[in-house]
């Protein structure tokens, strides 16, 4: 089934048609008060003025300046082959963009300029004392040509950087809950009051994509189906990968490890649910059982990263991506509306090599 996952700038990990082919075929939370004026020991102490409490890391005006700076930098970077990217992005976002530029260069294609932003809305979380973590906020963009993009900005040691992002092609974010000051409410990875916690959604998604038999038994599939609903990013992606695994049966083994990144970002929605951004890192390991049937990677991005080579004994492909999911409140029913739904992603292959960890593959052992 052709899932048409390709995007002009960002790439999907699982795409229809099969990936493999056998060769034979701002401010701080609390302002610091100034020192009190010197007074006589006999004078009555003056009444202290209340210390202003800042409830957000940035104002909307500051967020817009940060956002505008990012788009100037990323547009300039696209025009110069990726220079200056670290001034705009950090973490996995930086890895994904660099992978995109590398794939474009290997394909001999120029890096496309980012599509024009036609509208933007900011969601700035209210600072909650004691929660820790770096300040962050979200921009929700409308792009020329349709679709929506979300960028998560976080304050790093080098300043504000985009550290996560997702694209939604046919839908939009759930309505975000805002207080009287227009601020959003961030929630923790294990927040209560939801049909399922943000952390469990990320782990369920990772289990669905994994080919570990312990995570894909009928019993576990039933449990996962009660946490996260079917979607192209989850169940369809897993079905496509299993089809590839069956096509290689008897010649190659395939294993996929999927890890959940430790940091996620979640906001309360108007209905009491949540929207969450989380990242998954994937590693596909292939081992030949016979050393008689070499394989090649035939999707545009993996073919470029592997430079069209044949693999005779072993191969490993790495990928990663950010995802955004909507989580209903705990009061939702256990029907389809009571499950989390993955709404969008930002995904790319990172590398294709013949190096396999743990000493590599041995004959007739995957």
mmCIF file of C-alpha atoms in Angstrom:
data_model
loop_
_atom_site.group_PDB
_atom_site.id
_atom_site.type_symbol
_atom_site.label_atom_id
_atom_site.label_comp_id
_atom_site.label_asym_id
_atom_site.label_seq_id
_atom_site.Cartn_x
_atom_site.Cartn_y
_atom_site.Cartn_z
ATOM 1 C CA UNK A 1 0.000 0.000 0.000
ATOM 2 C CA UNK A 2 1.466 3.360 -0.962
ATOM 3 C CA UNK A 3 1.304 5.610 2.062
ATOM 4 C CA UNK A 4 2.829 8.654 0.263
ATOM 5 C CA UNK A 5 4.880 9.679 3.269
ATOM 6 C CA UNK A 6 7.375 11.825 1.399
ATOM 7 C CA UNK A 7 7.437 15.546 2.220
ATOM 8 C CA UNK A 8 9.415 18.204 0.452
ATOM 9 C CA UNK A 9 11.674 18.798 3.443
ATOM 10 C CA UNK A 10 11.176 15.957 5.825
ATOM 11 C CA UNK A 11 11.180 12.178 5.278
ATOM 12 C CA UNK A 12 9.359 9.159 6.650
ATOM 13 C CA UNK A 13 10.992 6.076 8.123
ATOM 14 C CA UNK A 14 8.539 3.568 6.624
ATOM 15 C CA UNK A 15 7.252 4.030 3.084
ATOM 16 C CA UNK A 16 5.263 1.832 0.762
ATOM 17 C CA UNK A 17 6.878 -0.304 -1.865
ATOM 18 C CA UNK A 18 9.420 -1.873 0.443
ATOM 19 C CA UNK A 19 12.760 -0.518 1.552
ATOM 20 C CA UNK A 20 14.842 -3.556 0.655
ATOM 21 C CA UNK A 21 15.376 -5.389 -2.596
ATOM 22 C CA UNK A 22 17.185 -8.670 -3.090
ATOM 23 C CA UNK A 23 19.933 -8.189 -5.651
ATOM 24 C CA UNK A 24 18.778 -11.155 -7.603
ATOM 25 C CA UNK A 25 15.606 -9.520 -8.256
ATOM 26 C CA UNK A 26 14.220 35.646 27.794
ATOM 27 C CA UNK A 27 13.692 36.063 31.470
ATOM 28 C CA UNK A 28 13.790 33.870 34.542
ATOM 29 C CA UNK A 29 10.819 32.631 36.503
ATOM 30 C CA UNK A 30 11.250 35.045 39.443
ATOM 31 C CA UNK A 31 12.759 38.507 39.291
ATOM 32 C CA UNK A 32 15.551 39.207 41.825
ATOM 33 C CA UNK A 33 14.535 42.040 44.189
ATOM 34 C CA UNK A 34 16.920 45.018 44.548
ATOM 35 C CA UNK A 35 18.796 45.413 47.853
ATOM 36 C CA UNK A 36 16.844 47.396 50.463
ATOM 37 C CA UNK A 37 17.950 50.976 51.170
ATOM 38 C CA UNK A 38 20.035 51.616 54.269
ATOM 39 C CA UNK A 39 17.916 52.721 57.245
ATOM 40 C CA UNK A 40 18.522 53.865 60.798
ATOM 41 C CA UNK A 41 18.193 51.188 63.452
ATOM 42 C CA UNK A 42 15.604 53.412 65.159
ATOM 43 C CA UNK A 43 13.556 54.023 62.028
ATOM 44 C CA UNK A 44 10.564 51.897 61.207
ATOM 45 C CA UNK A 45 11.392 49.523 58.355
ATOM 46 C CA UNK A 46 9.683 50.536 55.136
ATOM 47 C CA UNK A 47 6.955 48.352 53.741
ATOM 48 C CA UNK A 48 8.522 46.089 51.121
ATOM 49 C CA UNK A 49 7.072 46.411 47.646
ATOM 50 C CA UNK A 50 5.778 43.117 46.233
ATOM 51 C CA UNK A 51 8.252 41.322 44.020
ATOM 52 C CA UNK A 52 6.788 40.906 40.507
ATOM 53 C CA UNK A 53 6.322 37.260 39.596
ATOM 54 C CA UNK A 54 6.942 36.461 35.946
ATOM 55 C CA UNK A 55 4.682 33.620 34.874
ATOM 56 C CA UNK A 56 6.310 32.712 31.530
ATOM 57 C CA UNK A 57 9.837 32.438 30.170
ATOM 58 C CA UNK A 58 9.007 34.683 27.204
ATOM 59 C CA UNK A 59 6.342 37.092 26.130
ATOM 60 C CA UNK A 60 4.581 36.573 22.807
ATOM 61 C CA UNK A 61 6.603 39.470 21.382
ATOM 62 C CA UNK A 62 9.843 37.763 22.433
ATOM 63 C CA UNK A 63 8.627 34.431 21.071
ATOM 64 C CA UNK A 64 7.931 36.063 17.716
ATOM 65 C CA UNK A 65 11.449 37.528 17.585
ATOM 66 C CA UNK A 66 12.928 34.086 18.369
ATOM 67 C CA UNK A 67 10.704 32.527 15.705
ATOM 68 C CA UNK A 68 11.634 35.153 13.082
ATOM 69 C CA UNK A 69 15.333 34.705 13.824
ATOM 70 C CA UNK A 70 15.024 30.950 13.356
ATOM 71 C CA UNK A 71 13.380 31.267 9.947
ATOM 72 C CA UNK A 72 15.985 33.771 8.776
ATOM 73 C CA UNK A 73 18.755 31.368 9.819
ATOM 74 C CA UNK A 74 17.163 28.227 8.371
ATOM 75 C CA UNK A 75 16.410 29.966 5.066
ATOM 76 C CA UNK A 76 20.012 31.180 4.838
ATOM 77 C CA UNK A 77 21.263 27.704 5.755
ATOM 78 C CA UNK A 78 19.215 26.085 2.991
ATOM 79 C CA UNK A 79 20.705 28.485 0.465
ATOM 80 C CA UNK A 80 24.279 27.732 1.587
ATOM 81 C CA UNK A 81 24.147 23.954 1.890
ATOM 82 C CA UNK A 82 23.581 23.774 5.629
ATOM 83 C CA UNK A 83 26.016 26.277 7.073
ATOM 84 C CA UNK A 84 25.052 27.865 10.380
ATOM 85 C CA UNK A 85 22.501 25.211 11.299
ATOM 86 C CA UNK A 86 23.726 24.963 14.876
ATOM 87 C CA UNK A 87 22.737 28.613 15.389
ATOM 88 C CA UNK A 88 19.133 27.661 14.670
ATOM 89 C CA UNK A 89 18.630 24.094 15.913
ATOM 90 C CA UNK A 90 19.921 21.680 18.525
ATOM 91 C CA UNK A 91 19.582 18.045 19.537
ATOM 92 C CA UNK A 92 17.609 15.672 17.355
ATOM 93 C CA UNK A 93 16.142 18.517 15.298
ATOM 94 C CA UNK A 94 19.660 19.430 14.209
ATOM 95 C CA UNK A 95 20.427 15.782 13.377
ATOM 96 C CA UNK A 96 17.283 15.462 11.262
ATOM 97 C CA UNK A 97 17.950 18.604 9.256
ATOM 98 C CA UNK A 98 21.576 17.661 8.678
ATOM 99 C CA UNK A 99 20.465 14.211 7.506
ATOM 100 C CA UNK A 100 18.043 15.841 5.075
ATOM 101 C CA UNK A 101 20.794 18.073 3.666
ATOM 102 C CA UNK A 102 23.151 15.110 3.357
ATOM 103 C CA UNK A 103 20.554 13.030 1.493
ATOM 104 C CA UNK A 104 19.873 15.916 -0.875
ATOM 105 C CA UNK A 105 23.598 16.316 -1.546
ATOM 106 C CA UNK A 106 24.042 12.581 -2.231
ATOM 107 C CA UNK A 107 21.118 12.734 -4.658
ATOM 108 C CA UNK A 108 22.643 15.739 -6.389
ATOM 109 C CA UNK A 109 19.584 17.837 -5.626
ATOM 110 C CA UNK A 110 19.656 21.405 -4.272
ATOM 111 C CA UNK A 111 18.194 21.931 -0.816
ATOM 112 C CA UNK A 112 14.732 23.392 -1.211
ATOM 113 C CA UNK A 113 13.982 26.674 0.524
ATOM 114 C CA UNK A 114 11.538 26.328 3.428
ATOM 115 C CA UNK A 115 7.969 26.964 2.368
ATOM 116 C CA UNK A 116 6.647 30.413 3.229
ATOM 117 C CA UNK A 117 4.894 30.828 6.565
ATOM 118 C CA UNK A 118 1.450 32.380 6.115
ATOM 119 C CA UNK A 119 0.382 32.425 9.751
ATOM 120 C CA UNK A 120 1.720 31.562 13.191
ATOM 121 C CA UNK A 121 0.333 31.127 16.685
ATOM 122 C CA UNK A 122 2.397 30.717 19.829
ATOM 123 C CA UNK A 123 1.694 28.499 22.832
ATOM 124 C CA UNK A 124 3.813 29.593 25.779
ATOM 125 C CA UNK A 125 3.599 27.439 28.915
ATOM 126 C CA UNK A 126 3.066 29.075 32.266
ATOM 127 C CA UNK A 127 6.037 28.487 34.565
ATOM 128 C CA UNK A 128 5.197 25.965 37.264
ATOM 129 C CA UNK A 129 7.512 26.191 40.313
ATOM 130 C CA UNK A 130 9.444 23.021 41.048
ATOM 131 C CA UNK A 131 8.939 21.347 37.671
ATOM 132 C CA UNK A 132 12.500 21.973 36.457
ATOM 133 C CA UNK A 133 13.624 21.585 32.865
ATOM 134 C CA UNK A 134 14.506 24.225 30.305
ATOM 135 C CA UNK A 135 11.958 26.893 29.344
ATOM 136 C CA UNK A 136 10.193 26.108 26.082
ATOM 137 C CA UNK A 137 7.298 27.139 23.851
ATOM 138 C CA UNK A 138 5.590 26.024 20.631
ATOM 139 C CA UNK A 139 4.873 27.823 17.382
ATOM 140 C CA UNK A 140 2.045 26.454 15.242
ATOM 141 C CA UNK A 141 2.509 27.490 11.611
ATOM 142 C CA UNK A 142 0.391 27.579 8.501
ATOM 143 C CA UNK A 143 2.520 27.041 5.407
ATOM 144 C CA UNK A 144 2.070 28.050 1.804
ATOM 145 C CA UNK A 145 0.671 25.099 -0.108
ATOM 146 C CA UNK A 146 -1.237 23.702 2.879
ATOM 147 C CA UNK A 147 -0.452 21.716 5.976
ATOM 148 C CA UNK A 148 0.643 22.832 9.406
ATOM 149 C CA UNK A 149 4.010 22.698 11.142
ATOM 150 C CA UNK A 150 4.785 22.867 14.848
ATOM 151 C CA UNK A 151 8.201 23.904 16.142
ATOM 152 C CA UNK A 152 9.269 23.427 19.772
ATOM 153 C CA UNK A 153 11.789 26.028 20.928
ATOM 154 C CA UNK A 154 13.846 25.477 24.087
ATOM 155 C CA UNK A 155 16.384 27.593 25.907
ATOM 156 C CA UNK A 156 19.795 25.871 25.591
ATOM 157 C CA UNK A 157 23.232 26.908 26.796
ATOM 158 C CA UNK A 158 23.720 28.591 23.424
ATOM 159 C CA UNK A 159 20.387 30.399 23.467
ATOM 160 C CA UNK A 160 16.964 29.620 22.037
ATOM 161 C CA UNK A 161 16.979 26.775 19.523
ATOM 162 C CA UNK A 162 14.411 24.603 17.744
ATOM 163 C CA UNK A 163 14.774 21.188 19.362
ATOM 164 C CA UNK A 164 11.664 19.440 17.993
ATOM 165 C CA UNK A 165 9.116 19.779 15.244
ATOM 166 C CA UNK A 166 6.278 18.007 13.458
ATOM 167 C CA UNK A 167 4.238 18.392 10.294
ATOM 168 C CA UNK A 168 0.537 17.592 10.004
ATOM 169 C CA UNK A 169 -0.780 17.331 6.489
ATOM 170 C CA UNK A 170 -4.529 16.906 6.904
ATOM 171 C CA UNK A 171 -5.395 18.003 10.428
ATOM 172 C CA UNK A 172 -4.578 20.613 13.054
ATOM 173 C CA UNK A 173 -3.669 20.665 16.721
ATOM 174 C CA UNK A 174 -6.398 20.113 19.282
ATOM 175 C CA UNK A 175 -7.534 23.318 20.971
ATOM 176 C CA UNK A 176 -4.897 24.238 23.561
ATOM 177 C CA UNK A 177 -6.139 25.359 26.988
ATOM 178 C CA UNK A 178 -5.152 28.949 27.810
ATOM 179 C CA UNK A 179 -5.469 30.862 31.079
ATOM 180 C CA UNK A 180 -6.631 34.451 31.515
ATOM 181 C CA UNK A 181 -3.152 35.657 30.520
ATOM 182 C CA UNK A 182 -3.141 33.595 27.326
ATOM 183 C CA UNK A 183 -0.624 31.100 28.692
ATOM 184 C CA UNK A 184 -0.699 27.349 28.149
ATOM 185 C CA UNK A 185 -0.270 24.672 30.821
ATOM 186 C CA UNK A 186 2.583 22.197 30.485
ATOM 187 C CA UNK A 187 2.107 18.724 31.932
ATOM 188 C CA UNK A 188 4.553 16.030 32.981
ATOM 189 C CA UNK A 189 5.375 12.763 31.246
ATOM 190 C CA UNK A 190 3.365 10.809 33.840
ATOM 191 C CA UNK A 191 0.511 13.283 34.265
ATOM 192 C CA UNK A 192 -2.763 11.950 35.687
ATOM 193 C CA UNK A 193 -6.238 12.843 34.483
ATOM 194 C CA UNK A 194 -5.656 11.501 30.965
ATOM 195 C CA UNK A 195 -6.821 8.328 29.278
ATOM 196 C CA UNK A 196 -3.114 7.388 29.155
ATOM 197 C CA UNK A 197 0.017 9.262 30.216
ATOM 198 C CA UNK A 198 2.261 10.917 27.611
ATOM 199 C CA UNK A 199 5.099 8.560 28.496
ATOM 200 C CA UNK A 200 2.921 5.470 27.918
ATOM 201 C CA UNK A 201 1.848 6.800 24.519
ATOM 202 C CA UNK A 202 5.479 7.142 23.444
ATOM 203 C CA UNK A 203 6.339 3.680 24.754
ATOM 204 C CA UNK A 204 3.311 2.117 23.068
ATOM 205 C CA UNK A 205 4.281 3.701 19.750
ATOM 206 C CA UNK A 206 7.815 2.344 20.115
ATOM 207 C CA UNK A 207 6.467 -1.144 20.850
ATOM 208 C CA UNK A 208 4.224 -1.077 17.784
ATOM 209 C CA UNK A 209 7.147 -0.188 15.498
ATOM 210 C CA UNK A 210 9.446 -2.759 17.067
ATOM 211 C CA UNK A 211 9.686 -6.236 15.565
ATOM 212 C CA UNK A 212 10.498 -7.788 18.935
ATOM 213 C CA UNK A 213 8.146 -10.822 19.181
ATOM 214 C CA UNK A 214 7.657 -10.089 22.861
ATOM 215 C CA UNK A 215 6.202 -6.701 21.933
ATOM 216 C CA UNK A 216 4.058 -7.862 19.032
ATOM 217 C CA UNK A 217 2.174 -10.852 20.420
ATOM 218 C CA UNK A 218 -1.591 -10.907 20.018
ATOM 219 C CA UNK A 219 -2.014 -10.208 23.707
ATOM 220 C CA UNK A 220 0.319 -7.230 23.656
ATOM 221 C CA UNK A 221 -1.220 -5.957 20.418
ATOM 222 C CA UNK A 222 -4.550 -5.853 22.195
ATOM 223 C CA UNK A 223 -3.078 -3.861 25.058
ATOM 224 C CA UNK A 224 -1.368 -1.435 22.701
ATOM 225 C CA UNK A 225 -4.580 -0.977 20.707
ATOM 226 C CA UNK A 226 -6.242 0.336 23.872
ATOM 227 C CA UNK A 227 -3.515 2.965 24.301
ATOM 228 C CA UNK A 228 -2.922 4.293 20.801
ATOM 229 C CA UNK A 229 -5.222 4.187 17.799
ATOM 230 C CA UNK A 230 -4.389 2.908 14.305
ATOM 231 C CA UNK A 231 -2.652 5.355 11.987
ATOM 232 C CA UNK A 232 -0.159 5.531 9.155
ATOM 233 C CA UNK A 233 2.523 6.433 11.697
ATOM 234 C CA UNK A 234 1.851 3.398 13.895
ATOM 235 C CA UNK A 235 -0.047 0.297 12.801
ATOM 236 C CA UNK A 236 0.347 0.842 9.051
ATOM 237 C CA UNK A 237 4.067 1.523 9.429
ATOM 238 C CA UNK A 238 4.447 -1.697 11.439
ATOM 239 C CA UNK A 239 2.432 -3.672 8.866
ATOM 240 C CA UNK A 240 4.652 -2.422 6.041
ATOM 241 C CA UNK A 241 7.783 -3.421 7.938
ATOM 242 C CA UNK A 242 6.445 -6.882 8.738
ATOM 243 C CA UNK A 243 5.683 -7.359 5.057
ATOM 244 C CA UNK A 244 9.313 -6.590 4.268
ATOM 245 C CA UNK A 245 10.391 -9.019 6.953
ATOM 246 C CA UNK A 246 8.275 -11.775 5.404
ATOM 247 C CA UNK A 247 9.754 -11.077 1.965
ATOM 248 C CA UNK A 248 13.245 -11.691 3.376
ATOM 249 C CA UNK A 249 12.293 -14.849 5.279
ATOM 250 C CA UNK A 250 14.716 -17.716 4.821
ATOM 251 C CA UNK A 251 17.436 -15.453 3.487
ATOM 252 C CA UNK A 252 17.823 -12.613 5.989
ATOM 253 C CA UNK A 253 16.699 -11.830 9.533
ATOM 254 C CA UNK A 254 15.410 -8.387 10.428
ATOM 255 C CA UNK A 255 15.250 -6.834 13.892
ATOM 256 C CA UNK A 256 14.170 -3.337 14.812
ATOM 257 C CA UNK A 257 15.005 -1.666 18.108
ATOM 258 C CA UNK A 258 13.059 1.477 18.981
ATOM 259 C CA UNK A 259 14.030 3.707 21.895
ATOM 260 C CA UNK A 260 12.012 6.557 23.393
ATOM 261 C CA UNK A 261 13.952 9.777 23.931
ATOM 262 C CA UNK A 262 13.991 10.814 27.596
ATOM 263 C CA UNK A 263 12.511 14.300 27.126
ATOM 264 C CA UNK A 264 9.007 15.017 25.859
ATOM 265 C CA UNK A 265 6.870 18.152 25.731
ATOM 266 C CA UNK A 266 3.157 18.197 26.533
ATOM 267 C CA UNK A 267 0.419 20.830 26.844
ATOM 268 C CA UNK A 268 -3.062 20.613 28.342
ATOM 269 C CA UNK A 269 -5.911 20.839 25.816
ATOM 270 C CA UNK A 270 -9.207 22.645 26.252
ATOM 271 C CA UNK A 271 -11.153 19.431 26.823
ATOM 272 C CA UNK A 272 -8.869 18.318 29.650
ATOM 273 C CA UNK A 273 -6.725 16.080 27.448
ATOM 274 C CA UNK A 274 -3.214 16.753 26.203
ATOM 275 C CA UNK A 275 -1.065 17.122 23.120
ATOM 276 C CA UNK A 276 2.439 15.661 23.378
ATOM 277 C CA UNK A 277 5.635 15.797 21.326
ATOM 278 C CA UNK A 278 7.978 12.831 21.770
ATOM 279 C CA UNK A 279 10.934 11.374 19.875
ATOM 280 C CA UNK A 280 11.786 7.809 18.824
ATOM 281 C CA UNK A 281 15.146 6.480 17.655
ATOM 282 C CA UNK A 282 15.085 3.371 15.464
ATOM 283 C CA UNK A 283 17.741 0.882 14.481
ATOM 284 C CA UNK A 284 17.096 -1.804 11.851
ATOM 285 C CA UNK A 285 19.598 -4.671 11.816
ATOM 286 C CA UNK A 286 19.684 -7.194 8.976
ATOM 287 C CA UNK A 287 21.728 -10.398 9.045
ATOM 288 C CA UNK A 288 22.175 -12.844 6.183
ATOM 289 C CA UNK A 289 21.333 -16.475 6.888
ATOM 290 C CA UNK A 290 23.038 -17.875 3.787
ATOM 291 C CA UNK A 291 25.387 -15.184 2.425
ATOM 292 C CA UNK A 292 23.932 -16.084 -0.994
ATOM 293 C CA UNK A 293 21.341 -13.362 -1.510
ATOM 294 C CA UNK A 294 22.716 -9.823 -1.214
ATOM 295 C CA UNK A 295 20.279 -6.999 -0.597
ATOM 296 C CA UNK A 296 20.164 -3.329 -1.458
ATOM 297 C CA UNK A 297 18.179 -0.393 -0.110
ATOM 298 C CA UNK A 298 15.867 0.978 -2.768
ATOM 299 C CA UNK A 299 13.994 3.935 -1.319
ATOM 300 C CA UNK A 300 15.349 7.306 -2.418
ATOM 301 C CA UNK A 301 16.820 8.288 0.967
ATOM 302 C CA UNK A 302 18.250 4.882 1.924
ATOM 303 C CA UNK A 303 19.585 4.312 -1.586
ATOM 304 C CA UNK A 304 21.389 7.651 -1.317
ATOM 305 C CA UNK A 305 22.761 6.964 2.166
ATOM 306 C CA UNK A 306 23.954 3.480 1.156
ATOM 307 C CA UNK A 307 25.282 4.868 -2.156
ATOM 308 C CA UNK A 308 23.563 2.014 -3.977
ATOM 309 C CA UNK A 309 25.851 -0.674 -2.593
ATOM 310 C CA UNK A 310 24.994 -4.352 -2.133
ATOM 311 C CA UNK A 311 25.108 -5.898 1.326
ATOM 312 C CA UNK A 312 26.129 -9.555 1.504
ATOM 313 C CA UNK A 313 26.383 -10.371 5.205
ATOM 314 C CA UNK A 314 24.888 -7.618 7.358
ATOM 315 C CA UNK A 315 23.487 -4.108 7.275
ATOM 316 C CA UNK A 316 22.138 -1.523 9.691
ATOM 317 C CA UNK A 317 19.899 1.464 9.035
ATOM 318 C CA UNK A 318 19.327 4.154 11.645
ATOM 319 C CA UNK A 319 16.441 6.590 11.703
ATOM 320 C CA UNK A 320 14.758 8.936 14.143
ATOM 321 C CA UNK A 321 11.782 11.202 14.343
ATOM 322 C CA UNK A 322 9.585 13.484 16.400
ATOM 323 C CA UNK A 323 5.870 12.738 16.681
ATOM 324 C CA UNK A 324 2.886 14.686 17.947
ATOM 325 C CA UNK A 325 -0.102 12.898 19.502
ATOM 326 C CA UNK A 326 -3.434 13.936 20.971
ATOM 327 C CA UNK A 327 -4.444 12.270 24.246
ATOM 328 C CA UNK A 328 -8.081 12.364 25.426
ATOM 329 C CA UNK A 329 -8.979 13.121 29.027
ATOM 330 C CA UNK A 330 -9.577 10.250 31.446
ATOM 331 C CA UNK A 331 -13.317 10.800 31.192
ATOM 332 C CA UNK A 332 -13.297 9.622 27.555
ATOM 333 C CA UNK A 333 -14.815 6.272 26.752
ATOM 334 C CA UNK A 334 -12.730 3.214 25.866
ATOM 335 C CA UNK A 335 -13.821 3.442 22.229
ATOM 336 C CA UNK A 336 -11.641 4.873 19.453
ATOM 337 C CA UNK A 337 -12.137 8.354 20.901
ATOM 338 C CA UNK A 338 -10.600 7.243 24.183
ATOM 339 C CA UNK A 339 -7.245 6.365 22.623
ATOM 340 C CA UNK A 340 -4.303 8.550 21.778
ATOM 341 C CA UNK A 341 -3.948 9.494 18.113
ATOM 342 C CA UNK A 342 -0.669 10.300 16.358
ATOM 343 C CA UNK A 343 -1.266 13.419 14.276
ATOM 344 C CA UNK A 344 2.039 14.149 12.571
ATOM 345 C CA UNK A 345 5.784 13.619 12.475
ATOM 346 C CA UNK A 346 9.231 14.805 11.425
ATOM 347 C CA UNK A 347 11.202 11.732 10.455
ATOM 348 C CA UNK A 348 14.355 10.875 8.538
ATOM 349 C CA UNK A 349 16.861 8.142 7.937
ATOM 350 C CA UNK A 350 20.203 9.025 9.496
ATOM 351 C CA UNK A 351 22.605 6.398 8.149
ATOM 352 C CA UNK A 352 22.959 3.052 6.350
ATOM 353 C CA UNK A 353 26.117 1.028 7.041
ATOM 354 C CA UNK A 354 27.465 -2.509 7.095
ATOM 355 C CA UNK A 355 28.527 -2.125 10.734
ATOM 356 C CA UNK A 356 26.413 -4.011 13.262
ATOM 357 C CA UNK A 357 26.958 -3.634 17.026
ATOM 358 C CA UNK A 358 27.832 -6.503 19.305
ATOM 359 C CA UNK A 359 30.486 -8.045 17.087
ATOM 360 C CA UNK A 360 28.274 -8.177 14.005
ATOM 361 C CA UNK A 361 26.288 -11.026 12.489
ATOM 362 C CA UNK A 362 27.592 -14.579 12.290
ATOM 363 C CA UNK A 363 26.590 -17.051 9.587
ATOM 364 C CA UNK A 364 23.041 -18.376 10.033
ATOM 365 C CA UNK A 365 22.461 -16.110 13.021
ATOM 366 C CA UNK A 366 20.523 -12.850 13.030
#
